[in-house]
Amino acid sequence: MNFILASTSTMFGQDYLAYLSTALEELLSDIEEVTFIPFARPSGISYDEYTKTAAKFFQGLEKKVKGLHEFQNPVEALQNAEAIFTGGGNTFLLLKTLYELNLMETLRQKIQDKTPYLGTSAGSNIAGQNIKTTNDMPIVYPPSFEALKIIPFNINPHYLDPDPNSTHNGETREVRILEFLSQNETPVIGLREGSWIRGVGEELHLKGKFSARIFLRNQKPYEIETESDLKFLKA
Amino acid sequence: MNFILASTSTMFGQDYLAYLSTALEELLSDIEEVTFIPFARPSGISYDEYTKTAAKFFQGLEKKVKGLHEFQNPVEALQNAEAIFTGGGNTFLLLKTLYELNLMETLRQKIQDKTPYLGTSAGSNIAGQNIKTTNDMPIVYPPSFEALKIIPFNINPHYLDPDPNSTHNGETREVRILEFLSQNETPVIGLREGSWIRGVGEELHLKGKFSARIFLRNQKPYEIETESDLKFLKA
């Protein structure tokens, strides 16, 4: 396998994907065209507009971008993709659309066959065991919460530490993930914005500036440092 | 109908349900026993422990509380309930359990038959058209997102205004609800903590100290004042 699963597309005050430039040059060194999956539609943006946003960034790396929605036969287009990027937005909408277009098995196969893959936010969520640790609002009902199972655990992207000054009674992110673990055995990695997971062959490492938070059933959550090996994370 | 649908159970620095005491004395004036639905299990708390928390508060109003899980036949127990309180926690877990125990139709019927009903947070979410505007993590997969449809719109509980100082790239609550409206026609009311909806017969009003935020498809979100009539909110 050969993938980057990033917590976020954009760091505060920076351009889209800018913080990942060096890592993406390495991931996509031999690639001419990236097939973009725009189905998560952040803020309800159209597929075309979203694809333009991605294309603008990848122009700087001298890669072409084509949206998967531009092809008449998306299954075939995905089978022929040189590299794949799934952008963030709403995880439920993304997963529902992938199921409806019968793309899940092809996408899984392509990533397992070492096609370079970039996921950001929702595009990283779907690489886990299921989407039960997404932060997104369930605006549509997918036929299943089961995801691509590229990694043997779940990601919680945009991980946020509890705010000690909060006067709000909504659950903290940590409480939500512990609720998940009261019903599920799948380990969870809380990926802060600026962190990503790099998979190369059988190797799996945490990358970026920050530590990440590990949540295992019946254990106290704890931190792991960047560059940590993630192969230990299994149900 | 005769219900209170509250954004939250607890205001910052106060005891459980304390801010609703006066409103609950009115709602439950002739009631001796409240049937408590503990299925949302906030932070994974047990049904028994959660029922104790509710009982402790209602003791102060001289009402007994019995958890629905304590009955051998929950459908029958719900049919016989004098008053019903559904506590907050995880909306997906709550809805899945209600479907599994075949309680949805009975609960809907009881509320329509004017049995006093209190919902807080997840317990308010399920009174709407569907749970697609919950803030909760989808820790389990319910057989449907369709809810009780007691009110002709959806609630977003614990509504939070965007933080102008945020450096986080996660979607604001407003963006999430606008994403919902890009896929759905159901109106949404963003209920701030401290607000509730009071339904009496056919009347429907916003209560509490705060204004609420109204989200309609293809319209700019706007505020309505407390005591506003909510009958205009229909798809």
mmCIF file of C-alpha atoms in Angstrom, chain A residues 8-12 40-44 88-90 92-93 121 131-145 156 158-160 165-171 173 175-184 193, chain B residues 8-12 40-44 88-90 92-93 121 131-145 156 158-160 165-171 173 175-184 193:
data_model
loop_
_atom_site.group_PDB
_atom_site.id
_atom_site.type_symbol
_atom_site.label_atom_id
_atom_site.label_comp_id
_atom_site.label_asym_id
_atom_site.label_seq_id
_atom_site.Cartn_x
_atom_site.Cartn_y
_atom_site.Cartn_z
ATOM 1 C CA THR A 8 -7.386 17.900 7.670
ATOM 2 C CA SER A 9 -6.849 19.396 4.209
ATOM 3 C CA THR A 10 -5.994 22.851 5.486
ATOM 4 C CA MET A 11 -4.025 24.308 8.385
ATOM 5 C CA PHE A 12 -5.214 27.587 9.899
ATOM 6 C CA ALA A 40 -18.145 14.589 0.367
ATOM 7 C CA ARG A 41 -19.098 18.096 -0.857
ATOM 8 C CA PRO A 42 -17.949 20.340 2.054
ATOM 9 C CA SER A 43 -20.522 23.116 2.683
ATOM 10 C CA GLY A 44 -22.564 21.617 -0.182
ATOM 11 C CA GLY A 88 -13.071 15.940 2.977
ATOM 12 C CA GLY A 89 -16.583 17.148 3.687
ATOM 13 C CA ASN A 90 -19.488 15.041 4.923
ATOM 14 C CA PHE A 92 -22.085 10.116 5.443
ATOM 15 C CA LEU A 93 -22.674 11.683 2.038
ATOM 16 C CA SER A 121 -10.727 14.229 6.828
ATOM 17 C CA ILE A 131 -17.320 5.577 9.952
ATOM 18 C CA LYS A 132 -18.583 5.381 13.538
ATOM 19 C CA THR A 133 -15.908 7.829 14.742
ATOM 20 C CA THR A 134 -16.605 10.604 12.252
ATOM 21 C CA ASN A 135 -17.367 14.071 13.654
ATOM 22 C CA ASP A 136 -19.815 14.803 10.851
ATOM 23 C CA MET A 137 -23.542 15.370 10.987
ATOM 24 C CA PRO A 138 -25.510 12.352 9.667
ATOM 25 C CA ILE A 139 -27.256 14.346 6.927
ATOM 26 C CA VAL A 140 -28.008 11.247 4.805
ATOM 27 C CA TYR A 141 -28.525 7.553 5.686
ATOM 28 C CA PRO A 142 -25.885 5.297 4.109
ATOM 29 C CA PRO A 143 -26.719 1.608 3.540
ATOM 30 C CA SER A 144 -23.996 0.702 6.044
ATOM 31 C CA PHE A 145 -21.424 2.378 8.316
ATOM 32 C CA ASN A 156 -10.997 10.438 14.459
ATOM 33 C CA HIS A 158 -9.693 17.007 13.440
ATOM 34 C CA TYR A 159 -9.048 15.637 16.940
ATOM 35 C CA LEU A 160 -9.634 18.347 19.549
ATOM 36 C CA ASN A 165 -12.607 26.905 29.978
ATOM 37 C CA SER A 166 -15.709 25.595 28.221
ATOM 38 C CA THR A 167 -19.096 26.303 29.803
ATOM 39 C CA HIS A 168 -20.878 24.217 27.140
ATOM 40 C CA ASN A 169 -22.569 20.947 28.120
ATOM 41 C CA GLY A 170 -22.032 19.120 24.793
ATOM 42 C CA GLU A 171 -19.788 16.047 25.010
ATOM 43 C CA ARG A 173 -14.387 14.598 21.697
ATOM 44 C CA VAL A 175 -16.160 11.448 25.822
ATOM 45 C CA ARG A 176 -17.623 10.715 22.371
ATOM 46 C CA ILE A 177 -14.825 8.281 21.506
ATOM 47 C CA LEU A 178 -15.175 6.562 24.896
ATOM 48 C CA GLU A 179 -18.903 6.179 24.138
ATOM 49 C CA PHE A 180 -17.872 4.558 20.833
ATOM 50 C CA LEU A 181 -15.621 2.138 22.749
ATOM 51 C CA SER A 182 -18.455 1.237 25.115
ATOM 52 C CA GLN A 183 -20.198 -0.273 22.044
ATOM 53 C CA ASN A 184 -17.251 -1.311 19.808
ATOM 54 C CA GLU A 193 -4.943 18.833 12.467
ATOM 55 C CA THR B 8 -29.684 20.256 27.404
ATOM 56 C CA SER B 9 -30.300 18.617 30.773
ATOM 57 C CA THR B 10 -27.791 20.732 32.630
ATOM 58 C CA MET B 11 -26.691 24.370 32.605
ATOM 59 C CA PHE B 12 -23.048 25.152 33.384
ATOM 60 C CA ALA B 40 -28.913 7.035 25.373
ATOM 61 C CA ARG B 41 -26.336 6.185 28.108
ATOM 62 C CA PRO B 42 -24.222 9.394 28.241
ATOM 63 C CA SER B 43 -20.516 8.488 28.673
ATOM 64 C CA GLY B 44 -21.565 4.817 28.645
ATOM 65 C CA GLY B 88 -29.750 12.678 26.721
ATOM 66 C CA GLY B 89 -26.625 10.853 25.639
ATOM 67 C CA ASN B 90 -25.997 9.203 22.295
ATOM 68 C CA PHE B 92 -27.846 6.752 17.618
ATOM 69 C CA LEU B 93 -27.765 4.343 20.552
ATOM 70 C CA SER B 121 -30.766 16.614 24.102
ATOM 71 C CA ILE B 131 -31.974 12.340 13.708
ATOM 72 C CA LYS B 132 -29.962 13.793 10.828
ATOM 73 C CA THR B 133 -29.233 16.990 12.808
ATOM 74 C CA THR B 134 -27.846 15.329 15.930
ATOM 75 C CA ASN B 135 -24.364 16.371 17.065
ATOM 76 C CA ASP B 136 -23.576 12.880 18.312
ATOM 77 C CA MET B 137 -21.014 10.403 17.101
ATOM 78 C CA PRO B 138 -22.601 7.537 15.092
ATOM 79 C CA ILE B 139 -21.298 4.828 17.442
ATOM 80 C CA VAL B 140 -23.949 2.286 16.376
ATOM 81 C CA TYR B 141 -25.947 1.806 13.150
ATOM 82 C CA PRO B 142 -29.702 2.213 13.691
ATOM 83 C CA PRO B 143 -32.116 0.533 11.229
ATOM 84 C CA SER B 144 -33.284 4.010 10.166
ATOM 85 C CA PHE B 145 -32.619 7.684 10.916
ATOM 86 C CA ASN B 156 -30.250 20.814 16.713
ATOM 87 C CA HIS B 158 -26.684 22.311 22.262
ATOM 88 C CA TYR B 159 -26.609 24.849 19.427
ATOM 89 C CA LEU B 160 -23.272 26.684 19.380
ATOM 90 C CA ASN B 165 -11.242 33.142 17.401
ATOM 91 C CA SER B 166 -11.149 29.497 16.366
ATOM 92 C CA THR B 167 -8.085 28.250 14.487
ATOM 93 C CA HIS B 168 -9.650 24.802 14.027
ATOM 94 C CA ASN B 169 -10.645 23.614 10.554
ATOM 95 C CA GLY B 170 -13.608 21.431 11.635
ATOM 96 C CA GLU B 171 -16.997 22.617 10.328
ATOM 97 C CA ARG B 173 -22.428 24.008 13.601
ATOM 98 C CA VAL B 175 -22.016 24.890 8.219
ATOM 99 C CA ARG B 176 -23.104 21.402 9.288
ATOM 100 C CA ILE B 177 -26.780 22.372 9.337
ATOM 101 C CA LEU B 178 -26.446 24.062 5.936
ATOM 102 C CA GLU B 179 -24.917 20.806 4.630
ATOM 103 C CA PHE B 180 -28.007 19.019 6.014
ATOM 104 C CA LEU B 181 -30.247 21.474 4.129
ATOM 105 C CA SER B 182 -28.335 20.840 0.895
ATOM 106 C CA GLN B 183 -29.687 17.264 1.092
ATOM 107 C CA ASN B 184 -32.988 17.692 2.982
ATOM 108 C CA GLU B 193 -28.453 25.422 26.024
#
